[in-house]
Tab-separated table of C-alpha atoms in Angstrom:
chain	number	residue	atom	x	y	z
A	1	UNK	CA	115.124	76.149	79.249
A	2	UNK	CA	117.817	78.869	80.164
A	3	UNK	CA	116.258	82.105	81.584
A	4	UNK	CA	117.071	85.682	80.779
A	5	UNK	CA	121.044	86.272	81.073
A	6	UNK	CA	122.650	89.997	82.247
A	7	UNK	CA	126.110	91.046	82.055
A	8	UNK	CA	127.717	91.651	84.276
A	9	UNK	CA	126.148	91.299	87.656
A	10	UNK	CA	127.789	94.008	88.912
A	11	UNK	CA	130.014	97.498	87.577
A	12	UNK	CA	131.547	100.169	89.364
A	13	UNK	CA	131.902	103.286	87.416
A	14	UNK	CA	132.885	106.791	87.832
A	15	UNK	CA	130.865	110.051	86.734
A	16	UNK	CA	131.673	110.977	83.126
A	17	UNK	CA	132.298	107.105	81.920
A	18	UNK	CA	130.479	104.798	79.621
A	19	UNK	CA	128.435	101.437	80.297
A	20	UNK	CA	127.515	98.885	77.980
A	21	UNK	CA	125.589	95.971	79.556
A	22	UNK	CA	124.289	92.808	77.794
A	23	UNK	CA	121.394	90.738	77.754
A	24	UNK	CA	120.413	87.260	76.390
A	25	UNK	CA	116.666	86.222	75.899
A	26	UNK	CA	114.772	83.292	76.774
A	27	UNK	CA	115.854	81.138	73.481
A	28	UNK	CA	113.073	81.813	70.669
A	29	UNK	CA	111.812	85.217	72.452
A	30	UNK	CA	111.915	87.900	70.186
A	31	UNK	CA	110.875	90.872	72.202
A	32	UNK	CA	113.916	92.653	74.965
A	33	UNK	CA	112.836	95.453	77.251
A	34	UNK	CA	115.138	97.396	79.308
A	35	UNK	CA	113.973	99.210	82.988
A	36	UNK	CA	115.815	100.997	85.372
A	37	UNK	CA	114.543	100.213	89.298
A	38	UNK	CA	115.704	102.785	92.329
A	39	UNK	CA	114.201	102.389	95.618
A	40	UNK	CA	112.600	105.889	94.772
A	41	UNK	CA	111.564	105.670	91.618
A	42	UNK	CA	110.128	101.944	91.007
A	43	UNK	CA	110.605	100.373	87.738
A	44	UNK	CA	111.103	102.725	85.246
A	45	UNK	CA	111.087	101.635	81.330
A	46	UNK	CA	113.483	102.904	79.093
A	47	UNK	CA	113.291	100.887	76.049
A	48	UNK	CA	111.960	97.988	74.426
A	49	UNK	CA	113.385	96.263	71.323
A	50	UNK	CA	111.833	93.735	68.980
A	51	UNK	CA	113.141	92.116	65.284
A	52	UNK	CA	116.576	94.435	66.350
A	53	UNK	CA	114.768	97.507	66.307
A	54	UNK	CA	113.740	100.163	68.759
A	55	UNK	CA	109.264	99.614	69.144
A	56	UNK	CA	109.104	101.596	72.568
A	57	UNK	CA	111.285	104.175	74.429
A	58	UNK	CA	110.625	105.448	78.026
A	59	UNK	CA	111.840	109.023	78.989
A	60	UNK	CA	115.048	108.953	79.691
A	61	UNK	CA	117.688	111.031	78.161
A	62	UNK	CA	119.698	110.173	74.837
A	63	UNK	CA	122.680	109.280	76.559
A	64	UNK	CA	120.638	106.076	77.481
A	65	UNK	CA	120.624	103.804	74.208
A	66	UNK	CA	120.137	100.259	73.260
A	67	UNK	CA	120.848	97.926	69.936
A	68	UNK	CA	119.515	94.398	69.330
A	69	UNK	CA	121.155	91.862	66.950
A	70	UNK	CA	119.542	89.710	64.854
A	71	UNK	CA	119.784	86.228	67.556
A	72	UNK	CA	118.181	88.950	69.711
A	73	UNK	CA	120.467	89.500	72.209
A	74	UNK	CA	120.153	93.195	73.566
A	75	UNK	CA	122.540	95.666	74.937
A	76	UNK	CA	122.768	98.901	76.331
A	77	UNK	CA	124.787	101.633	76.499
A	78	UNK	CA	124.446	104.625	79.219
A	79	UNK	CA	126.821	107.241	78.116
A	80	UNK	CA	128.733	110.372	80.226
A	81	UNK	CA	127.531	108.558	83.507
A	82	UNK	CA	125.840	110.299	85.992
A	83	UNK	CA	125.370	109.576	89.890
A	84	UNK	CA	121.799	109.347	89.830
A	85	UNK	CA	122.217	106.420	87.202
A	86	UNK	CA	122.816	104.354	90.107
A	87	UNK	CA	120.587	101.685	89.751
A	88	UNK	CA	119.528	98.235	88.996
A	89	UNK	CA	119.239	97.403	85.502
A	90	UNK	CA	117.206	94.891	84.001
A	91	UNK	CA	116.028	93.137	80.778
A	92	UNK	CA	112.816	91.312	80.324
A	93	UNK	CA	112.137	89.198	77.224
A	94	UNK	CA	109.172	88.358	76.247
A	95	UNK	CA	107.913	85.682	72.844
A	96	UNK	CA	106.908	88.751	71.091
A	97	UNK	CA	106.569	91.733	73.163
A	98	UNK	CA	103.370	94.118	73.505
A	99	UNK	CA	100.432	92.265	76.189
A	100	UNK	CA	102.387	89.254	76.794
A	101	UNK	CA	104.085	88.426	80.219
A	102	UNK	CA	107.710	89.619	80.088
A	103	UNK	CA	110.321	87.120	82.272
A	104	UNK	CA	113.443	88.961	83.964
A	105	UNK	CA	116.495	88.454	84.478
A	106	UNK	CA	118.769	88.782	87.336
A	107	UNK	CA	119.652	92.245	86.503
A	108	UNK	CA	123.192	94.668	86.185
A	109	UNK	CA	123.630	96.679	89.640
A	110	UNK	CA	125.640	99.677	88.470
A	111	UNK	CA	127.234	102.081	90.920
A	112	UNK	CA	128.441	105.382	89.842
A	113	UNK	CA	131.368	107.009	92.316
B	1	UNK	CA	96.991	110.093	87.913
B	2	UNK	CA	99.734	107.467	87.872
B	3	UNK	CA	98.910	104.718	85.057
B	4	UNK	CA	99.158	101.664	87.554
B	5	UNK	CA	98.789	102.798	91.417
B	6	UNK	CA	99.490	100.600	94.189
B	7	UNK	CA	99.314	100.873	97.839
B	8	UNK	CA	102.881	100.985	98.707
B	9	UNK	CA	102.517	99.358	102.170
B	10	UNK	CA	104.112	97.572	103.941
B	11	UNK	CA	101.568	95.898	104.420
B	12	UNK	CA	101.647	93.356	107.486
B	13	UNK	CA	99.536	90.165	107.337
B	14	UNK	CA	99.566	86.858	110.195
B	15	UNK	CA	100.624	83.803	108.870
B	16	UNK	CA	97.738	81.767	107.443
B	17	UNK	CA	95.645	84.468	106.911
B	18	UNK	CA	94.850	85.903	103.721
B	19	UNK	CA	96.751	88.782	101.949
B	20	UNK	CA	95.029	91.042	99.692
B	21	UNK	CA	96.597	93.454	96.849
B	22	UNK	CA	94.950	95.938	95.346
B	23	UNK	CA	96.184	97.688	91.747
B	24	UNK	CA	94.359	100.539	89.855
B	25	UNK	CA	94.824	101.353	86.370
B	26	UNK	CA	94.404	104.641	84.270
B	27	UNK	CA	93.975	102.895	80.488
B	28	UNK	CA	90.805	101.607	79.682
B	29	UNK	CA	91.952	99.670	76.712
B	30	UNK	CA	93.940	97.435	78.610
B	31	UNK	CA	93.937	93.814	78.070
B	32	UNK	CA	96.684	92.315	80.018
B	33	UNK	CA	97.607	92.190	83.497
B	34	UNK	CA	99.993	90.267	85.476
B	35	UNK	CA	101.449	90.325	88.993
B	36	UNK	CA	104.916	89.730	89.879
B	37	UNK	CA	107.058	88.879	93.177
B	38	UNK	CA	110.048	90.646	94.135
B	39	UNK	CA	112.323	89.524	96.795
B	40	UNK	CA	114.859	92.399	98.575
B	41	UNK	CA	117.834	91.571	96.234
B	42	UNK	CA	116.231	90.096	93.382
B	43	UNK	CA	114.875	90.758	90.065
B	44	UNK	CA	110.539	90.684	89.536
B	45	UNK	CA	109.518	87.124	89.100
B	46	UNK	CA	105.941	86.294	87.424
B	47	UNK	CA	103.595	84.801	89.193
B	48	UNK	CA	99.989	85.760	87.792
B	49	UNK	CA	98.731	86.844	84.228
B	50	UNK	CA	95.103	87.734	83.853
B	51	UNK	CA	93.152	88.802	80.806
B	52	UNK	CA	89.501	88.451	81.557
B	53	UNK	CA	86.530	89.474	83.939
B	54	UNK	CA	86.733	87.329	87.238
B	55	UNK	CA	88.991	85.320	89.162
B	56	UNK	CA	92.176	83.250	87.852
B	57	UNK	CA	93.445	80.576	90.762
B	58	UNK	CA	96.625	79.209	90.787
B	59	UNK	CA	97.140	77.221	94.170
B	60	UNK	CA	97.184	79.642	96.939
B	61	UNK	CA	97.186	82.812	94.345
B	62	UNK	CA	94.221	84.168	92.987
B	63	UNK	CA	93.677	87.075	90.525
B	64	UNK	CA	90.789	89.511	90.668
B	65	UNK	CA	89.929	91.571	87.115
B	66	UNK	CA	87.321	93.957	87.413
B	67	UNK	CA	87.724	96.169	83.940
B	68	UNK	CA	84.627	98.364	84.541
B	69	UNK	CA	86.390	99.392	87.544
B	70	UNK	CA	89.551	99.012	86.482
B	71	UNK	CA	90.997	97.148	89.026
B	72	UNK	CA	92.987	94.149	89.698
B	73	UNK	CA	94.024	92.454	92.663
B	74	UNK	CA	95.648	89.613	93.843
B	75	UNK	CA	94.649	87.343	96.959
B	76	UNK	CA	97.437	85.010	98.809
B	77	UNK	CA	95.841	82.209	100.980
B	78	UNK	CA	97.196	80.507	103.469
B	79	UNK	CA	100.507	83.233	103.470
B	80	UNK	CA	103.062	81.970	104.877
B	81	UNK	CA	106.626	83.780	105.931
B	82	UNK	CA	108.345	83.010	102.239
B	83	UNK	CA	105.645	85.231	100.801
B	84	UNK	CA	106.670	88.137	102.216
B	85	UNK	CA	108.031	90.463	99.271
B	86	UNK	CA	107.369	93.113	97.156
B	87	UNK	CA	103.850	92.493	95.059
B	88	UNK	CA	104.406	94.822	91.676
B	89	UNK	CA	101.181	95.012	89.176
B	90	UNK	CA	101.697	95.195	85.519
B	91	UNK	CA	99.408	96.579	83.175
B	92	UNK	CA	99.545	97.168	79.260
B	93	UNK	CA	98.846	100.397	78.008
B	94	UNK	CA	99.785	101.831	74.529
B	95	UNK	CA	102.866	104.056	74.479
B	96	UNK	CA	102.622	107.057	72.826
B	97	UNK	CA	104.535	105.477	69.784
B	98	UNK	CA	101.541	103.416	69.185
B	99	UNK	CA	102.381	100.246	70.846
B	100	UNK	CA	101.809	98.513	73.914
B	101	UNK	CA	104.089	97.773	76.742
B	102	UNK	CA	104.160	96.785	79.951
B	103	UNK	CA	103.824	99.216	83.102
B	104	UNK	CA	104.273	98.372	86.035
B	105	UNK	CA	102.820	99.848	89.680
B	106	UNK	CA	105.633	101.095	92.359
B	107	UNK	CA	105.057	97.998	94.466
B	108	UNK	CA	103.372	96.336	97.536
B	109	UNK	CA	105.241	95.193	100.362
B	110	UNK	CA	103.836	92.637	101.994
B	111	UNK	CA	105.172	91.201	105.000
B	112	UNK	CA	104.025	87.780	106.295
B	113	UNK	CA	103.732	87.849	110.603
B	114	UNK	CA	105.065	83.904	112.235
């Protein structure tokens, strides 16, 4: 069984741009959450989507948003980049979200110059 | 008070001896709690999930729930070298929209001593 897929593995930006990144769930999982890891900060959730709509949002600001379609792949989009949105990004899917364990996938590492 | 707190280490253990995690939690209506392993590069990879009172074994890993004290920790027997990582606790709580997710603690590191 394939596991959690991110694209792409890795992005250079520059301050001002826009991201989209994408992410494919286990087959059959239904639930896609989205964190944002720094060494300083830990894991950090920003979203979780289930049935292609938004059930859970962390606190981050608006220019962070996400979409899910309905073979619930994810993606998200970080707008007017910053250089503190340096970061890894990843998406955990999970059969339907809420208590259960969420599985990860290898993550985006996005670099802002 | 942090929802999930974790010693952040590192935390320095011989090889074949035992390593021991500790996790706190804030929410006393949660239900689930897992464990993952995170290797310097590499994205959190489960290893535990525990959802009642006691001790869950899995080989050399063993869970400890303790709701009333709202604690969970995980034991590593027999550590060897390849265990050394980062030990991150997860813990459901409900969001303030209502629904439960997953949050997780800042991390353990754990390094295993040849």
């Amino acid at each position: 069984k394939a596991g959690v897929t991110q694209t792409p593995r890795y992005l250079i930006k520059t301050r001002g741009q826009q991201v989209t990144l994408s992410c494919s769930p286990i087959s059959g999982h239904r639930s896609v959450s989205w964190y944002q890891q720094t060494p300083g900060q830990g894991l950090q959730f920003l979203f979780e989507y289930f049935s292609e709509t938004q059930r859970n949002k962390g606190n981050f600001p608006g220019r962070f948003s996400g979409r899910q379609f309905s073979n619930s792949r994810s993606e998200m989009n970080v707008s007017t980049l910053e250089l503190g949105d340096s970061a890894l990004y990843l998406c955990a899917s999970s059969l339907l979200g809420g208590n259960q364990p969420q599985h990860f996938g290898d993550g985006t590492r996005l670099s802002i110059l | 008070q942090k929802e999930v707190e974790q010693n952040s280490g590192p935390l320095s253990v011989p090889e074949g001896a035992i390593a021991s995690l500790n996790c706190t939690y804030s929410d006393r209506g949660s239900q689930s709690f897992f464990w993952y392993r995170q290797y310097s590069g590499k994205s959190p990879e489960l290893i535990m999930s525990i959802y009642s009172n006691g001790d869950k074994e899995d080989g050399r890993f063993t869970a400890q729930l303790n709701k009333a004290s709202q604690y969970v920790s995980l034991l590593i027997r027999d550590s060897q070298p390849s265990d050394s990582a980062t030990y991150l606790c997860a813990v459901n709580v409900v969001s303030n929209f209502g629904n439960e997710k997953l949050t997780f603690g800042t991390g353990t590191r754990l390094t295993i001593i040849p």
